[in-house]
């Protein structure tokens, strides 16, 4: 237990958090940087454990020098005592502000308790901060499909994480499905690592892009990235099928095959277009969705973004509306790593200004301008790759929706019809989806969509928020809870 | 570390090799092991799903510590992994992995 007090606590050492922590330190603030991961980089710059493999080559990593520059700044600031970096550390509770000091105490625990010594060393169980920058990132957004709980079916980002973090290929014959530009690097990554990718199934239509080209042209590097992936797809002969979904996944104890089909513009399957592929790995991804338990825990406002996900509301300087709390990166709306970096820097500058440090207004407006451009691109991307409105029509009564509590679609329909569950919150109370280990992180978006479709309406912010609220940000040991000493009431 | 013998863990009593930098989940996948847990209600097999510590599908016991996420715990020499005997192996993949791991045997 330490009683260290810091000017700023930054949560997450991904693109947003690294940028925030290093920018805050550079204007003279003392920073504690807390991250559940073992080394800085977050999802985007995930790389093999350097304590095990040393510096690795980073072909396939875009903007790697942006990362190494920030990492050097992190190390310099750590040596100078400006940043205290706590890797392998999970923030599980943010106490309410203490009136006397206007500070917050952050409750911490080890991310995991087995494995190499250096990763499971005891860390402080609490730190206290004046200001808080939340950069918790997100995870793959999922839509359930018959058979998606078979081993061998993975989140597309998980397939990528396995490749980038562990240099491990998830299987030998793969199919990648869902929507969005992220399906391309996943498929190409697998092919470059020696797997056969039988197809990318994109639910959207390619021509969806055309109306948004102007926004895309504002970010030329994205166009270049796209061209590189197109060339690699041609090289590896990866077929790209638009308006195509995985209708069902087959297998006994692991994936053996999938059935795909064409869909119309609403996402309704077109009869007679089914195709079967034998595969041993399936990567599913419907874009990303932010990790919102920390913003919700501190009482930040949320809204439904253009892509339909719940995101945190911030002003044009990353203020959350809760005094002393700033939010940056995917949590404010999914927009990619470059936008996360710009938002992280801006959050740090704003926090510094709000605590009376001089900052350059020019830096602020430059960052705001950048963010606006990236946001425009993100909106274009989301609009071109929507979750098909008719997706709940793909579900069978026995399709598992909540993987943890094993709640299937039929259970949810019954809860609606017989017990009048008309919104996601009531569905959760009655049928218990989202009440297991993952606390609705995997199924929350789907539950909100199912609740809405059962009632014949659009999902609401409240449907989503009821799935995103978590009393604790992660499961913790009873001993951690006991250590709270009845200080606060959950 | 260049000694292969040091890069071994123990999974339910059987040796499980790993590459430096792999998570335990990655080492299991590499060995053709796609699931190591069964669900409480329906007894369905589970392995890696999200790959980043979010879904808790990949839980197992490591060095006596229960409920560890295989996708986040780094593999380490001598780690003792317990799945309660629920490992399901895809034997076809296993043969391929064995071949890949011992190229000298495929020269004949
Ligand atoms: C699995 C996955 C793979 C991806 N791969 C790519 C890719 O290859 N290319 C690409 O362009 N984009 C990829 N993305 C999208 C990418 O995540 C974002 O563009 C970018 O990383 C966002 O940066 P961020 O800083 O907002 O969040 P992240 O990079 O997600 O960083 C957030 C960090 O916060 C930590 N954290 C969250 N909550 C807590 C807590 N309570 N306590 C402690 N730490 C916490 C997380 O562990 C994480 O390290 C991927 C996303 C996912 C989910
Ligand atoms: S695979 Fe999801 S937590 Fe490990």
XYZ file of C-alpha atoms and ligand atoms in Angstrom:
655
model
C 0.000 0.000 0.000
C 1.417 3.363 -0.901
C 0.074 6.788 -0.250
C 1.578 8.393 -3.272
C -0.261 11.322 -4.695
C 0.105 12.287 -8.361
C -1.073 15.294 -10.330
C -2.517 13.014 -12.993
C -3.487 9.376 -13.300
C -3.527 8.097 -16.882
C -5.352 4.811 -17.432
C -4.209 2.808 -20.446
C -0.815 2.780 -22.161
C -2.135 2.440 -25.697
C -1.786 5.204 -28.302
C -4.023 7.619 -26.343
C -2.620 6.925 -22.882
C 1.039 6.990 -23.946
C 0.483 10.318 -25.661
C -1.385 11.702 -22.651
C 1.181 10.557 -20.089
C 4.222 11.823 -21.990
C 2.565 15.134 -22.869
C 1.490 15.691 -19.254
C 4.994 14.934 -17.983
C 6.513 17.307 -20.528
C 4.571 20.234 -19.068
C 5.739 19.424 -15.560
C 2.928 17.307 -14.109
C 3.634 14.206 -12.051
C 1.989 11.218 -13.684
C 1.061 7.663 -12.748
C 0.470 5.570 -15.885
C -1.570 2.452 -15.182
C -2.004 -0.315 -17.759
C -3.309 -3.851 -17.643
C -0.835 -4.871 -20.358
C 2.758 -5.996 -19.797
C 4.386 -3.359 -21.965
C 3.319 -0.059 -23.523
C 1.563 0.009 -26.911
C -2.041 -1.003 -26.245
C -3.849 -2.885 -29.001
C -2.418 -1.034 -31.957
C 1.268 -1.368 -31.087
C 1.014 -4.795 -29.542
C 4.322 -6.645 -29.910
C 5.999 -9.712 -28.379
C 7.274 -9.379 -24.809
C 10.625 -7.641 -25.223
C 11.920 -9.060 -21.954
C 11.683 -12.443 -23.672
C 12.538 -11.770 -27.283
C 14.404 -8.451 -27.230
C 13.670 -5.733 -29.773
C 11.784 -7.236 -32.678
C 11.364 -6.239 -36.261
C 8.139 -4.411 -36.882
C 7.206 -5.003 -40.439
C 3.444 -4.744 -40.562
C 3.369 -2.099 -37.858
C 2.239 1.242 -39.132
C 3.559 4.336 -37.386
C 6.105 2.319 -35.438
C 8.348 5.364 -35.075
C 5.485 7.317 -33.493
C 5.458 4.565 -30.896
C 9.211 4.364 -30.310
C 9.420 8.143 -29.977
C 6.715 8.147 -27.301
C 8.252 5.136 -25.600
C 11.628 6.907 -25.391
C 9.861 9.927 -23.914
C 8.211 7.584 -21.409
C 11.556 6.082 -20.375
C 13.175 9.508 -20.060
C 10.297 10.758 -17.919
C 10.449 7.617 -15.775
C 14.170 8.115 -15.159
C 13.565 11.742 -14.233
C 10.823 10.630 -11.822
C 8.067 12.432 -13.692
C 6.157 9.287 -14.675
C 5.520 6.261 -12.497
C 4.589 3.469 -14.905
C 2.602 0.533 -13.538
C 2.271 -2.233 -16.176
C 0.416 -5.530 -15.501
C -1.871 -3.489 -13.288
C -5.632 -3.433 -13.443
C -7.596 -0.448 -12.153
C -10.755 -1.998 -10.734
C -12.354 0.844 -8.816
C -12.261 4.617 -8.846
C -13.379 5.994 -5.501
C -15.684 8.996 -5.477
C -13.887 12.348 -5.081
C -12.886 13.042 -1.484
C -14.452 16.323 -0.537
C -11.637 17.462 1.711
C -8.890 17.067 -0.895
C -10.829 17.012 -4.188
C -8.761 13.918 -5.020
C -9.609 10.457 -6.199
C -8.162 7.180 -4.995
C -7.658 4.492 -7.633
C -7.853 0.855 -6.517
C -5.386 -1.427 -8.270
C -4.702 -5.114 -8.514
C -2.385 -7.360 -10.541
C -3.705 -8.193 -14.014
C -2.767 -11.809 -13.381
C -1.140 -13.705 -10.549
C 0.784 -16.502 -12.272
C 3.595 -16.423 -14.811
C 7.057 -14.869 -14.930
C 8.240 -13.295 -11.661
C 8.801 -9.832 -13.080
C 5.204 -9.608 -14.264
C 3.546 -10.641 -11.028
C 5.607 -8.631 -8.576
C 3.504 -6.828 -5.968
C 2.309 -3.446 -7.096
C 0.727 -0.631 -5.117
C -2.907 -1.430 -4.358
C -3.919 2.201 -4.471
C -2.749 5.570 -5.706
C -4.316 9.004 -5.324
C -4.621 11.550 -8.110
C -5.789 15.127 -8.615
C -6.849 14.607 -12.211
C -7.656 11.569 -14.283
C -7.227 10.886 -18.011
C -9.114 7.769 -19.045
C -7.734 6.052 -22.160
C -9.180 2.532 -21.794
C -9.497 1.733 -25.525
C -11.943 -0.914 -26.620
C -12.430 -4.375 -28.028
C -13.940 -6.124 -31.034
C -17.653 -5.609 -31.480
C -19.465 -8.924 -31.872
C -22.734 -10.148 -33.319
C -23.675 -13.690 -32.346
C -24.121 -16.198 -35.152
C -25.076 -19.885 -34.914
C -21.964 -21.820 -33.853
C -19.851 -18.821 -32.836
C -19.117 -20.401 -29.479
C -17.120 -23.247 -31.051
C -13.386 -23.244 -30.306
C -11.517 -21.914 -33.335
C -13.941 -19.018 -33.713
C -12.202 -15.874 -32.539
C -12.615 -12.152 -32.534
C -10.807 -10.782 -35.591
C -8.762 -8.553 -33.255
C -7.926 -11.618 -31.183
C -6.532 -13.375 -34.260
C -4.465 -10.252 -34.889
C -3.366 -10.001 -31.246
C -2.202 -13.611 -31.318
C -0.116 -12.854 -34.401
C 1.271 -9.525 -33.207
C 1.784 -10.391 -29.560
C 2.654 -14.080 -29.659
C 3.622 -14.606 -33.318
C 1.138 -17.441 -33.357
C -1.127 -18.298 -36.268
C -4.625 -19.147 -35.077
C -5.129 -21.910 -37.681
C -4.287 -23.181 -41.145
C -7.420 -22.404 -43.141
C -9.168 -19.218 -42.154
C -12.180 -17.154 -43.048
C -12.548 -13.573 -41.829
C -16.000 -12.019 -41.615
C -17.923 -9.019 -40.365
C -17.511 -5.488 -41.564
C -14.923 -2.735 -41.774
C -11.426 -2.084 -43.073
C -9.838 -3.956 -40.141
C -10.777 -7.302 -41.732
C -8.071 -6.671 -44.360
C -4.986 -6.494 -42.117
C -6.216 -9.539 -40.205
C -6.582 -11.605 -43.392
C -3.292 -10.353 -44.824
C -1.489 -10.980 -41.522
C -2.660 -14.592 -41.487
C -1.704 -15.134 -45.130
C 1.756 -13.605 -44.629
C 2.223 -15.976 -41.686
C 1.452 -18.959 -43.905
C -2.248 -19.624 -43.357
C -4.656 -20.009 -46.239
C -7.407 -17.401 -46.138
C -10.362 -18.776 -48.070
C -12.307 -15.506 -48.056
C -13.007 -12.168 -46.460
C -16.759 -11.748 -46.032
C -17.710 -8.074 -45.837
C -21.367 -7.460 -44.990
C -21.324 -4.005 -46.554
C -21.084 -3.078 -50.211
C -17.843 -1.649 -51.576
C -19.711 1.101 -53.316
C -20.785 2.351 -49.882
C -17.404 4.030 -49.906
C -18.018 6.302 -52.851
C -20.072 9.008 -51.124
C -17.359 9.308 -48.462
C -14.263 9.583 -50.566
C -13.865 13.269 -49.759
C -13.526 12.570 -46.052
C -11.147 9.709 -46.743
C -9.011 11.945 -48.923
C -8.445 14.195 -45.905
C -6.312 11.404 -44.450
C -4.085 10.332 -47.364
C -2.110 7.796 -45.305
C -5.302 5.746 -45.016
C -5.598 5.565 -48.791
C -2.017 4.337 -48.986
C -2.634 1.694 -46.340
C -5.673 0.516 -48.302
C -3.655 0.199 -51.501
C -0.965 -1.811 -49.701
C -3.543 -4.251 -48.366
C -5.187 -4.572 -51.786
C -1.805 -5.515 -53.285
C -1.135 -8.077 -50.557
C -4.604 -9.561 -50.971
C -3.936 -9.980 -54.671
C -0.555 -11.555 -53.944
C -2.080 -14.097 -51.578
C -5.195 -14.534 -53.741
C -7.561 -13.728 -50.905
C -11.084 -13.414 -52.307
C -13.002 -10.407 -50.974
C -16.764 -10.923 -51.016
C -18.948 -7.959 -50.208
C -22.590 -8.189 -49.105
C -21.625 -11.573 -47.685
C -21.990 -12.889 -44.145
C -21.284 -16.071 -42.250
C -24.708 -17.620 -41.764
C -23.631 -20.529 -39.575
C -20.486 -22.116 -38.162
C -20.308 -25.895 -38.014
C -18.307 -28.379 -35.957
C -18.434 -30.834 -33.067
C -15.717 -29.796 -30.647
C -14.099 -27.110 -32.810
C -14.749 -25.312 -36.081
C -14.898 -27.552 -39.141
C -16.768 -25.448 -41.696
C -18.898 -22.364 -42.241
C -21.870 -21.531 -44.441
C -21.777 -18.079 -45.984
C -24.519 -16.310 -47.894
C -25.215 -13.064 -49.701
C -27.344 -10.427 -48.009
C -29.357 -7.514 -49.326
C -28.700 -3.952 -48.215
C -30.630 -4.459 -44.950
C -28.619 -7.570 -44.131
C -31.402 -10.038 -44.948
C -29.973 -13.318 -46.307
C -30.711 -14.056 -49.957
C -31.922 -17.632 -50.426
C -29.915 -19.851 -52.741
C -26.616 -17.987 -52.281
C -25.195 -20.291 -49.594
C -21.617 -21.563 -49.901
C -19.739 -23.898 -47.639
C -16.047 -23.588 -46.741
C -13.983 -26.024 -44.716
C -11.939 -23.991 -42.229
C -10.296 -24.405 -38.841
C -10.355 -20.772 -37.810
C -12.975 -18.058 -38.112
C -12.223 -14.407 -37.325
C -15.294 -12.288 -36.584
C -15.315 -8.522 -36.235
C -17.948 -5.825 -36.583
C -15.604 -2.952 -35.879
C -14.599 -2.061 -32.333
C -16.581 -0.853 -29.387
C -15.201 1.227 -26.515
C -14.523 0.007 -23.027
C -16.801 2.287 -21.056
C -16.914 1.012 -17.504
C -14.472 3.640 -16.209
C -16.186 6.667 -17.817
C -19.549 5.340 -16.591
C -18.101 4.676 -13.128
C -17.084 8.331 -12.694
C -20.484 9.470 -13.939
C -19.464 10.724 -17.376
C -22.194 11.292 -19.918
C -22.518 8.854 -22.795
C -24.170 8.838 -26.195
C -24.792 6.513 -29.109
C -22.184 7.243 -31.795
C -22.704 7.103 -35.580
C -21.607 3.468 -35.562
C -24.248 2.583 -32.966
C -21.784 1.994 -30.113
C -21.964 3.669 -26.723
C -19.200 6.278 -26.364
C -18.225 8.860 -23.759
C -19.219 12.480 -24.357
C -16.340 14.991 -24.254
C -16.071 18.652 -25.192
C -13.687 19.868 -27.887
C -10.823 19.700 -25.380
C -11.492 16.133 -24.099
C -13.195 17.270 -20.860
C -15.753 14.709 -19.695
C -17.977 17.181 -17.896
C -16.939 15.644 -14.572
C -14.413 18.038 -12.996
C -10.876 16.713 -13.252
C -11.745 13.808 -15.581
C -10.652 13.759 -19.233
C -11.246 10.988 -21.770
C -9.270 10.166 -24.925
C -8.928 7.444 -27.562
C -11.470 4.817 -28.599
C -13.621 5.600 -25.534
C -14.799 8.860 -27.128
C -15.708 7.146 -30.417
C -13.817 4.578 -32.478
C -11.432 6.401 -34.788
C -8.075 4.628 -34.951
C -4.668 5.056 -33.393
C -3.643 8.399 -34.932
C -6.758 10.065 -33.607
C -6.196 8.420 -30.215
C -2.693 9.940 -30.053
C -3.978 13.424 -30.883
C -6.777 13.130 -28.322
C -4.396 11.891 -25.630
C -2.079 14.871 -26.158
C -4.990 17.302 -26.137
C -6.402 15.790 -22.938
C -3.037 16.297 -21.228
C -2.776 19.918 -22.372
C -6.317 20.641 -21.201
C -5.716 19.016 -17.829
C -2.545 21.088 -17.457
C -4.358 24.299 -18.384
C -7.223 23.507 -16.007
C -4.743 23.115 -13.159
C -3.170 26.469 -13.917
C -0.160 25.501 -16.072
C 0.643 27.657 -19.057
C 0.136 25.865 -22.373
C 0.331 26.953 -25.988
C -3.083 27.767 -27.489
C -1.541 27.063 -30.904
C -0.802 23.473 -29.889
C -4.388 23.114 -28.758
C -5.889 24.364 -32.003
C -3.461 22.283 -34.090
C -4.545 19.158 -32.258
C -8.215 20.080 -32.521
C -7.842 20.517 -36.252
C -6.159 17.122 -36.581
C -8.833 15.414 -34.512
C -11.552 16.942 -36.649
C -9.955 15.533 -39.796
C -9.569 12.070 -38.301
C -13.124 12.185 -36.971
C -14.386 12.996 -40.454
C -12.583 9.960 -41.774
C -13.920 7.770 -38.959
C -17.490 8.886 -39.602
C -17.069 8.051 -43.300
C -15.731 4.627 -42.365
C -18.573 3.923 -39.948
C -21.177 5.063 -42.447
C -19.703 2.825 -45.129
C -19.571 -0.189 -42.800
C -22.765 -0.216 -40.749
C -23.923 -3.188 -38.719
C -26.718 -4.509 -40.993
C -30.060 -3.466 -39.536
C -31.617 -6.920 -40.028
C -28.817 -8.824 -38.253
C -31.025 -10.263 -35.502
C -32.827 -12.192 -38.243
C -29.723 -14.417 -38.509
C -30.284 -15.824 -35.025
C -31.841 -19.220 -34.311
C -33.611 -19.818 -30.983
C -30.695 -21.994 -29.862
C -27.971 -19.516 -30.877
C -25.909 -18.602 -27.811
C -25.925 -14.840 -27.264
C -24.250 -14.552 -23.849
C -21.291 -16.917 -23.962
C -20.589 -16.695 -20.222
C -24.034 -17.420 -18.806
C -25.065 -19.456 -21.864
C -28.199 -17.462 -22.573
C -29.536 -18.161 -26.045
C -31.712 -16.119 -28.350
C -34.780 -18.231 -27.508
C -34.365 -17.377 -23.797
C -34.352 -13.673 -24.667
C -37.454 -14.024 -26.857
C -39.240 -15.809 -24.000
C -38.217 -13.099 -21.540
C -39.684 -10.546 -23.891
C -42.906 -12.377 -24.730
C -43.788 -13.886 -21.384
C -42.171 -11.507 -18.921
C -42.592 -8.262 -20.836
C -38.871 -7.454 -20.914
C -38.933 -4.465 -23.265
C -35.504 -2.957 -22.819
C -31.964 -4.257 -22.446
C -31.852 -3.569 -18.694
C -34.964 -5.643 -18.002
C -33.799 -8.417 -20.350
C -30.588 -8.559 -18.347
C -32.430 -8.775 -15.029
C -34.857 -11.421 -16.249
C -32.760 -13.678 -18.511
C -29.318 -12.790 -17.060
C -27.266 -12.185 -20.204
C -24.144 -10.147 -19.491
C -24.040 -11.279 -15.855
C -21.085 -13.669 -16.189
C -17.317 -13.312 -16.144
C -17.032 -10.771 -18.951
C -19.833 -8.601 -17.535
C -21.466 -8.118 -20.924
C -18.384 -6.838 -22.722
C -18.804 -9.418 -25.477
C -22.616 -9.563 -25.737
C -23.646 -6.073 -24.507
C -23.927 -4.500 -27.931
C -25.886 -7.494 -29.238
C -28.258 -7.555 -26.242
C -29.083 -3.886 -26.814
C -29.816 -4.636 -30.485
C -31.914 -7.696 -29.657
C -33.969 -5.820 -27.041
C -34.694 -3.103 -29.570
C -35.548 -5.468 -32.414
C -37.913 -7.513 -30.216
C -39.811 -4.273 -29.569
C -39.562 -3.099 -33.170
C -37.544 0.022 -32.397
C -33.989 1.422 -32.674
C -31.544 0.579 -29.851
C -31.353 3.489 -27.421
C -28.477 4.952 -25.451
C -30.135 3.520 -22.334
C -30.206 -0.014 -23.842
C -26.455 0.255 -24.374
C -25.643 2.003 -21.099
C -27.440 -0.635 -19.044
C -24.990 -3.170 -20.542
C -21.932 -0.954 -20.033
C -22.394 -0.204 -16.331
C -20.183 -2.323 -14.111
C -19.790 -1.869 -10.365
C -16.197 -3.062 -10.599
C -14.071 -2.627 -13.699
C -12.813 -6.214 -13.493
C -13.314 -9.328 -11.382
C -11.194 -9.003 -8.225
C -10.132 -11.273 -5.411
C -12.154 -11.147 -2.203
C -9.009 -9.966 -0.435
C -8.983 -6.844 -2.636
C -12.589 -6.154 -1.750
C -11.921 -6.777 1.929
C -9.103 -4.234 1.799
C -11.655 -1.565 1.043
C -12.362 -1.721 4.766
C -15.925 -0.571 4.371
C -14.519 2.792 3.390
C -16.988 3.255 0.609
C -20.301 1.814 -0.382
C -20.532 0.177 -3.794
C 17.441 -18.723 -24.137
C 18.593 -21.275 -26.721
C 18.015 -24.493 -24.901
C 14.768 -26.050 -26.081
C 14.408 -28.128 -22.927
C 14.034 -24.978 -20.901
C 11.091 -23.877 -22.975
C 8.673 -26.408 -21.581
C 5.612 -26.056 -19.434
C 3.513 -28.829 -17.935
C -0.090 -29.111 -19.062
C -2.095 -31.671 -17.080
C 1.112 -33.688 -16.701
C 2.157 -33.551 -20.378
C 5.039 -31.398 -21.642
C 3.919 -28.276 -23.482
C 6.568 -26.411 -25.486
C 6.416 -22.664 -26.021
C 8.223 -19.975 -27.953
C 9.665 -16.976 -26.105
C 7.108 -14.193 -25.979
C 4.060 -16.433 -26.341
C 1.124 -16.320 -23.984
C 0.044 -19.619 -22.468
C -2.995 -19.518 -24.768
C -0.750 -19.078 -27.804
C 1.429 -22.014 -26.720
C -1.675 -24.196 -26.394
C -2.947 -23.117 -29.840
C 0.477 -23.807 -31.333
C 0.299 -27.325 -29.981
C -3.048 -27.798 -31.729
C -4.995 -27.488 -28.493
C -8.053 -25.378 -29.221
C -10.002 -25.722 -25.992
C -9.234 -26.302 -22.323
C -12.360 -25.412 -20.425
C -15.977 -26.523 -20.488
C -18.937 -24.325 -19.658
C -20.833 -24.728 -16.426
C -24.307 -25.271 -17.844
C -23.983 -27.079 -21.159
C -20.447 -28.449 -20.831
C -19.398 -26.766 -24.088
C -15.685 -26.540 -24.920
C -14.014 -23.122 -24.810
C -10.573 -21.792 -25.749
C -9.388 -18.411 -26.980
C -12.008 -15.984 -28.223
C -11.142 -12.295 -27.724
C -7.400 -12.928 -27.344
C -6.943 -9.777 -25.236
C -8.219 -10.541 -21.749
C -11.791 -9.309 -22.163
C -14.029 -12.375 -22.608
C -12.731 -14.766 -19.892
C -13.435 -17.761 -22.158
C -9.840 -18.959 -21.810
C -9.624 -19.456 -18.032
C -7.348 -22.119 -16.575
C -5.222 -22.764 -13.492
C -1.532 -21.807 -13.571
C 0.843 -22.709 -10.731
C -2.145 -23.241 -8.482
C -3.636 -19.822 -9.258
C -7.188 -20.409 -10.435
C -9.056 -18.438 -13.104
C -6.061 -17.091 -14.982
C -6.639 -15.880 -18.524
C -4.498 -17.998 -20.857
C -4.391 -15.204 -23.426
C -2.692 -12.732 -21.086
C -0.427 -14.850 -18.878
C 3.005 -15.122 -20.519
C 4.359 -18.631 -20.971
C 7.242 -19.359 -18.671
C 9.559 -22.294 -18.141
C 8.178 -24.876 -15.719
C 4.722 -23.311 -15.406
C 2.204 -25.899 -14.264
C -1.061 -25.643 -16.165
C -4.191 -27.452 -15.051
C -7.310 -27.682 -17.170
C -9.076 -30.368 -15.184
C -8.383 -32.787 -18.054
C -10.564 -30.862 -20.454
C -8.025 -30.384 -23.198
C -9.407 -31.252 -26.597
C -6.849 -31.734 -29.278
C -7.310 -31.478 -32.986
C -5.109 -34.411 -33.889
C -4.755 -33.503 -37.561
C -3.320 -30.139 -36.625
C -1.176 -31.736 -33.951
C 0.566 -33.923 -36.537
C 1.273 -30.900 -38.708
C 2.653 -28.987 -35.735
C 4.884 -31.904 -34.796
C 6.241 -31.983 -38.336
C 6.854 -28.267 -38.333
C 8.565 -28.441 -34.954
C 10.906 -31.247 -36.020
C 11.818 -30.572 -39.641
C 14.779 -32.976 -39.504
C 12.359 -35.898 -39.313
C 10.627 -35.009 -42.523
C 13.799 -35.306 -44.623
C 13.391 -39.023 -45.302
C -7.774 -6.840 -30.294
C -7.584 -5.557 -31.073
C -6.647 -5.505 -32.094
C -6.467 -4.337 -32.829
N -5.547 -4.328 -33.825
C -5.442 -3.219 -34.615
C -4.551 -3.205 -35.727
O -3.850 -4.178 -35.984
N -4.532 -2.091 -36.518
C -5.318 -1.002 -36.253
O -5.277 -0.017 -36.982
N -6.131 -0.982 -35.184
C -6.233 -2.067 -34.377
N -7.114 -2.059 -33.332
C -7.833 -0.810 -33.050
C -6.950 -0.073 -32.045
O -7.222 -0.611 -30.780
C -7.137 1.389 -31.871
O -7.100 2.063 -33.059
C -6.083 2.007 -30.912
O -5.289 1.041 -30.270
C -6.817 2.801 -29.891
O -5.950 3.334 -28.943
P -6.399 3.578 -27.445
O -5.227 4.176 -26.770
O -7.685 4.318 -27.439
O -6.744 2.155 -26.846
P -5.935 0.778 -26.667
O -4.832 0.641 -27.612
O -6.981 -0.268 -26.634
O -5.297 0.918 -25.212
C -6.073 0.889 -24.051
C -5.249 0.328 -22.917
O -5.941 0.551 -21.694
C -5.825 -0.566 -20.877
N -6.938 -0.578 -19.923
C -8.275 -0.485 -20.172
N -8.972 -0.523 -19.015
C -8.060 -0.633 -18.022
C -8.171 -0.723 -16.605
N -9.361 -0.713 -15.988
N -7.029 -0.844 -15.878
C -5.819 -0.865 -16.495
N -5.652 -0.771 -17.838
C -6.763 -0.658 -18.585
C -5.852 -1.721 -21.855
O -5.265 -2.859 -21.293
C -5.030 -1.157 -23.019
O -3.668 -1.454 -22.891
C -7.265 -3.202 -32.553
C -8.200 -3.266 -31.511
C -8.367 -4.424 -30.778
C -9.381 -4.453 -29.677
S -9.429 -15.118 -24.905
Fe -10.777 -13.649 -24.069
S -10.001 -13.427 -22.056
Fe -8.593 -14.743 -22.965
